[in-house]
PDB file of C-alpha atoms in Angstrom:
ATOM      1  CA  UNK S   1       0.000   0.000   0.000  1.00 48.00           C
ATOM      2  CA  UNK S   2       2.862   2.330   0.606  1.00 54.00           C
ATOM      3  CA  UNK S   3       3.991   1.833  -2.966  1.00 57.00           C
ATOM      4  CA  UNK S   4       0.685   3.159  -4.310  1.00 62.00           C
ATOM      5  CA  UNK S   5       0.925   6.340  -2.206  1.00 67.00           C
ATOM      6  CA  UNK S   6       4.547   6.950  -3.177  1.00 64.00           C
ATOM      7  CA  UNK S   7       3.848   6.891  -6.918  1.00 75.00           C
ATOM      8  CA  UNK S   8       1.320   9.776  -6.954  1.00 75.00           C
ATOM      9  CA  UNK S   9       3.520  11.812  -4.595  1.00 77.00           C
ATOM     10  CA  UNK S  10       6.569  11.193  -6.766  1.00 75.00           C
ATOM     11  CA  UNK S  11       4.612  12.035  -9.891  1.00 74.00           C
ATOM     12  CA  UNK S  12       3.298  15.240  -8.308  1.00 77.00           C
ATOM     13  CA  UNK S  13       6.740  16.237  -7.050  1.00 75.00           C
ATOM     14  CA  UNK S  14       8.331  15.556 -10.448  1.00 78.00           C
ATOM     15  CA  UNK S  15       5.630  17.513 -12.254  1.00 73.00           C
ATOM     16  CA  UNK S  16       5.975  20.497  -9.937  1.00 70.00           C
ATOM     17  CA  UNK S  17       9.760  20.537 -10.222  1.00 72.00           C
ATOM     18  CA  UNK S  18       9.600  20.424 -14.024  1.00 65.00           C
ATOM     19  CA  UNK S  19       7.000  23.176 -14.077  1.00 65.00           C
ATOM     20  CA  UNK S  20       8.872  25.452 -11.690  1.00 63.00           C
ATOM     21  CA  UNK S  21      12.276  25.035 -13.312  1.00 64.00           C
ATOM     22  CA  UNK S  22      10.837  25.767 -16.739  1.00 60.00           C
ATOM     23  CA  UNK S  23       9.081  28.972 -15.700  1.00 56.00           C
ATOM     24  CA  UNK S  24      11.014  30.754 -13.009  1.00 60.00           C
ATOM     25  CA  UNK S  25       9.391  33.754 -11.319  1.00 62.00           C
ATOM     26  CA  UNK S  26      12.730  35.585 -11.315  1.00 62.00           C
ATOM     27  CA  UNK S  27      13.015  35.160 -15.083  1.00 61.00           C
ATOM     28  CA  UNK S  28       9.558  36.647 -15.520  1.00 60.00           C
ATOM     29  CA  UNK S  29      10.230  39.527 -13.132  1.00 63.00           C
ATOM     30  CA  UNK S  30      13.686  40.408 -14.485  1.00 66.00           C
ATOM     31  CA  UNK S  31      12.668  39.995 -18.090  1.00 68.00           C
ATOM     32  CA  UNK S  32       9.114  40.800 -19.026  1.00 72.00           C
ATOM     33  CA  UNK S  33       7.953  42.810 -16.025  1.00 75.00           C
ATOM     34  CA  UNK S  34      11.070  44.946 -15.621  1.00 77.00           C
ATOM     35  CA  UNK S  35      11.177  45.756 -19.326  1.00 83.00           C
ATOM     36  CA  UNK S  36       7.532  46.775 -19.600  1.00 84.00           C
ATOM     37  CA  UNK S  37       7.732  48.767 -16.361  1.00 85.00           C
ATOM     38  CA  UNK S  38      10.733  50.738 -17.624  1.00 88.00           C
ATOM     39  CA  UNK S  39       9.066  51.340 -21.002  1.00 90.00           C
ATOM     40  CA  UNK S  40       5.944  52.675 -19.279  1.00 93.00           C
ATOM     41  CA  UNK S  41       8.046  54.916 -17.031  1.00 94.00           C
ATOM     42  CA  UNK S  42       9.962  56.408 -19.984  1.00 92.00           C
ATOM     43  CA  UNK S  43       6.741  56.992 -21.958  1.00 95.00           C
ATOM     44  CA  UNK S  44       5.207  58.746 -18.961  1.00 96.00           C
ATOM     45  CA  UNK S  45       8.297  60.953 -18.517  1.00 94.00           C
ATOM     46  CA  UNK S  46       8.416  61.774 -22.244  1.00 94.00           C
ATOM     47  CA  UNK S  47       4.737  62.726 -22.305  1.00 95.00           C
ATOM     48  CA  UNK S  48       5.194  64.904 -19.206  1.00 95.00           C
ATOM     49  CA  UNK S  49       8.177  66.650 -20.856  1.00 93.00           C
ATOM     50  CA  UNK S  50       6.221  67.517 -24.002  1.00 94.00           C
ATOM     51  CA  UNK S  51       3.004  68.433 -22.146  1.00 95.00           C
ATOM     52  CA  UNK S  52       4.850  70.881 -19.869  1.00 94.00           C
ATOM     53  CA  UNK S  53       5.750  73.092 -22.833  1.00 93.00           C
ATOM     54  CA  UNK S  54       3.989  76.390 -23.426  1.00 95.00           C
ATOM     55  CA  UNK S  55       1.648  76.715 -26.451  1.00 95.00           C
ATOM     56  CA  UNK S  56       4.216  78.913 -28.228  1.00 96.00           C
ATOM     57  CA  UNK S  57       6.924  76.292 -27.683  1.00 95.00           C
ATOM     58  CA  UNK S  58       4.597  73.561 -28.996  1.00 95.00           C
ATOM     59  CA  UNK S  59       3.976  75.605 -32.137  1.00 96.00           C
ATOM     60  CA  UNK S  60       7.717  76.185 -32.581  1.00 96.00           C
ATOM     61  CA  UNK S  61       8.327  72.456 -32.092  1.00 95.00           C
ATOM     62  CA  UNK S  62       5.825  71.629 -34.863  1.00 96.00           C
ATOM     63  CA  UNK S  63       7.559  73.928 -37.358  1.00 97.00           C
ATOM     64  CA  UNK S  64      10.999  72.682 -36.297  1.00 96.00           C
ATOM     65  CA  UNK S  65       9.892  69.039 -36.626  1.00 95.00           C
ATOM     66  CA  UNK S  66       8.700  69.683 -40.162  1.00 96.00           C
ATOM     67  CA  UNK S  67      11.909  71.450 -41.143  1.00 96.00           C
ATOM     68  CA  UNK S  68      14.323  69.064 -39.405  1.00 95.00           C
ATOM     69  CA  UNK S  69      12.621  65.854 -40.540  1.00 94.00           C
ATOM     70  CA  UNK S  70      12.640  67.155 -44.120  1.00 95.00           C
ATOM     71  CA  UNK S  71      16.337  68.010 -43.777  1.00 94.00           C
ATOM     72  CA  UNK S  72      17.274  64.642 -42.259  1.00 93.00           C
ATOM     73  CA  UNK S  73      15.323  62.587 -44.804  1.00 91.00           C
ATOM     74  CA  UNK S  74      16.692  64.255 -47.945  1.00 92.00           C
ATOM     75  CA  UNK S  75      18.450  61.788 -50.237  1.00 90.00           C
ATOM     76  CA  UNK S  76      21.843  63.502 -49.855  1.00 90.00           C
ATOM     77  CA  UNK S  77      21.601  63.346 -46.027  1.00 88.00           C
ATOM     78  CA  UNK S  78      20.430  59.739 -45.713  1.00 89.00           C
ATOM     79  CA  UNK S  79      22.600  57.219 -43.875  1.00 89.00           C
ATOM     80  CA  UNK S  80      23.547  53.995 -45.659  1.00 88.00           C
ATOM     81  CA  UNK S  81      22.449  50.834 -43.838  1.00 86.00           C
ATOM     82  CA  UNK S  82      22.564  47.201 -44.840  1.00 87.00           C
ATOM     83  CA  UNK S  83      19.255  46.096 -46.311  1.00 88.00           C
ATOM     84  CA  UNK S  84      18.128  49.638 -47.158  1.00 87.00           C
ATOM     85  CA  UNK S  85      19.220  50.511 -50.703  1.00 87.00           C
ATOM     86  CA  UNK S  86      18.098  54.154 -50.386  1.00 85.00           C
ATOM     87  CA  UNK S  87      19.438  54.595 -46.851  1.00 87.00           C
ATOM     88  CA  UNK S  88      17.560  55.662 -43.751  1.00 89.00           C
ATOM     89  CA  UNK S  89      16.745  59.020 -42.219  1.00 89.00           C
ATOM     90  CA  UNK S  90      19.653  60.704 -40.462  1.00 89.00           C
ATOM     91  CA  UNK S  91      18.546  60.678 -36.819  1.00 91.00           C
ATOM     92  CA  UNK S  92      21.645  62.431 -35.389  1.00 91.00           C
ATOM     93  CA  UNK S  93      21.148  65.261 -37.882  1.00 93.00           C
ATOM     94  CA  UNK S  94      17.492  65.545 -36.843  1.00 94.00           C
ATOM     95  CA  UNK S  95      18.400  65.643 -33.146  1.00 93.00           C
ATOM     96  CA  UNK S  96      21.087  68.306 -33.641  1.00 93.00           C
ATOM     97  CA  UNK S  97      18.779  70.383 -35.833  1.00 95.00           C
ATOM     98  CA  UNK S  98      16.035  70.323 -33.206  1.00 94.00           C
ATOM     99  CA  UNK S  99      18.517  71.207 -30.460  1.00 93.00           C
ATOM    100  CA  UNK S 100      20.072  74.100 -32.402  1.00 94.00           C
ATOM    101  CA  UNK S 101      16.646  75.509 -33.234  1.00 95.00           C
ATOM    102  CA  UNK S 102      15.698  75.652 -29.555  1.00 93.00           C
ATOM    103  CA  UNK S 103      13.432  72.629 -29.198  1.00 93.00           C
ATOM    104  CA  UNK S 104      15.526  69.655 -28.077  1.00 93.00           C
ATOM    105  CA  UNK S 105      13.969  66.232 -28.254  1.00 93.00           C
ATOM    106  CA  UNK S 106      13.285  64.369 -25.028  1.00 93.00           C
ATOM    107  CA  UNK S 107      16.274  62.091 -25.625  1.00 90.00           C
ATOM    108  CA  UNK S 108      18.621  65.071 -26.140  1.00 91.00           C
ATOM    109  CA  UNK S 109      17.199  66.719 -23.013  1.00 90.00           C
ATOM    110  CA  UNK S 110      17.824  63.545 -20.988  1.00 91.00           C
ATOM    111  CA  UNK S 111      21.431  63.307 -22.191  1.00 90.00           C
ATOM    112  CA  UNK S 112      22.006  66.990 -21.308  1.00 90.00           C
ATOM    113  CA  UNK S 113      20.623  66.370 -17.819  1.00 91.00           C
ATOM    114  CA  UNK S 114      22.836  63.291 -17.390  1.00 92.00           C
ATOM    115  CA  UNK S 115      25.893  65.303 -18.432  1.00 92.00           C
ATOM    116  CA  UNK S 116      24.990  67.999 -15.880  1.00 93.00           C
ATOM    117  CA  UNK S 117      24.698  65.362 -13.152  1.00 93.00           C
ATOM    118  CA  UNK S 118      28.103  63.907 -14.103  1.00 91.00           C
ATOM    119  CA  UNK S 119      29.678  67.398 -14.021  1.00 91.00           C
ATOM    120  CA  UNK S 120      28.185  68.053 -10.574  1.00 92.00           C
ATOM    121  CA  UNK S 121      29.521  64.732  -9.287  1.00 91.00           C
ATOM    122  CA  UNK S 122      32.959  65.545 -10.722  1.00 87.00           C
ATOM    123  CA  UNK S 123      32.873  68.953  -9.003  1.00 88.00           C
ATOM    124  CA  UNK S 124      32.016  67.314  -5.671  1.00 88.00           C
ATOM    125  CA  UNK S 125      34.880  64.837  -6.124  1.00 85.00           C
ATOM    126  CA  UNK S 126      32.698  61.742  -6.382  1.00 84.00           C
ATOM    127  CA  UNK S 127      34.071  60.986  -9.844  1.00 77.00           C
ATOM    128  CA  UNK S 128      37.801  61.209 -10.389  1.00 73.00           C
ATOM    129  CA  UNK S 129      38.600  62.210 -13.989  1.00 68.00           C
ATOM    130  CA  UNK S 130      40.734  59.727 -15.853  1.00 70.00           C
ATOM    131  CA  UNK S 131      43.874  61.101 -17.450  1.00 62.00           C
ATOM    132  CA  UNK S 132      45.171  59.420 -20.563  1.00 52.00           C
TER     133      UNK S 132
END
């Protein structure tokens, strides 16, 4: 009789171990959940950045977007990439154009803020500059 009880327990234990090793909660949390949470956070920050602009700045951004996207997508300014015979739009040119015209993109704004934070940390002595 003990043999009959051991088989279902062994089968249940084996099934649970196979199920749990195949789908780890840490893999789900570190992969899917963390990625979607960070994407949502960045979208929320980007929307807040653009919504905080004044109406005049929004109007200027619209005209600058039209001008800069036209400039970056011209055939002579396109960037050659494998698989794209006509090239792709020049994103760095677009970003610099928007920044120079007074309406930096959210990504350019974030990189400027990060550079300011690094400079402040260097000034406080938290980061020692590397000499080459």
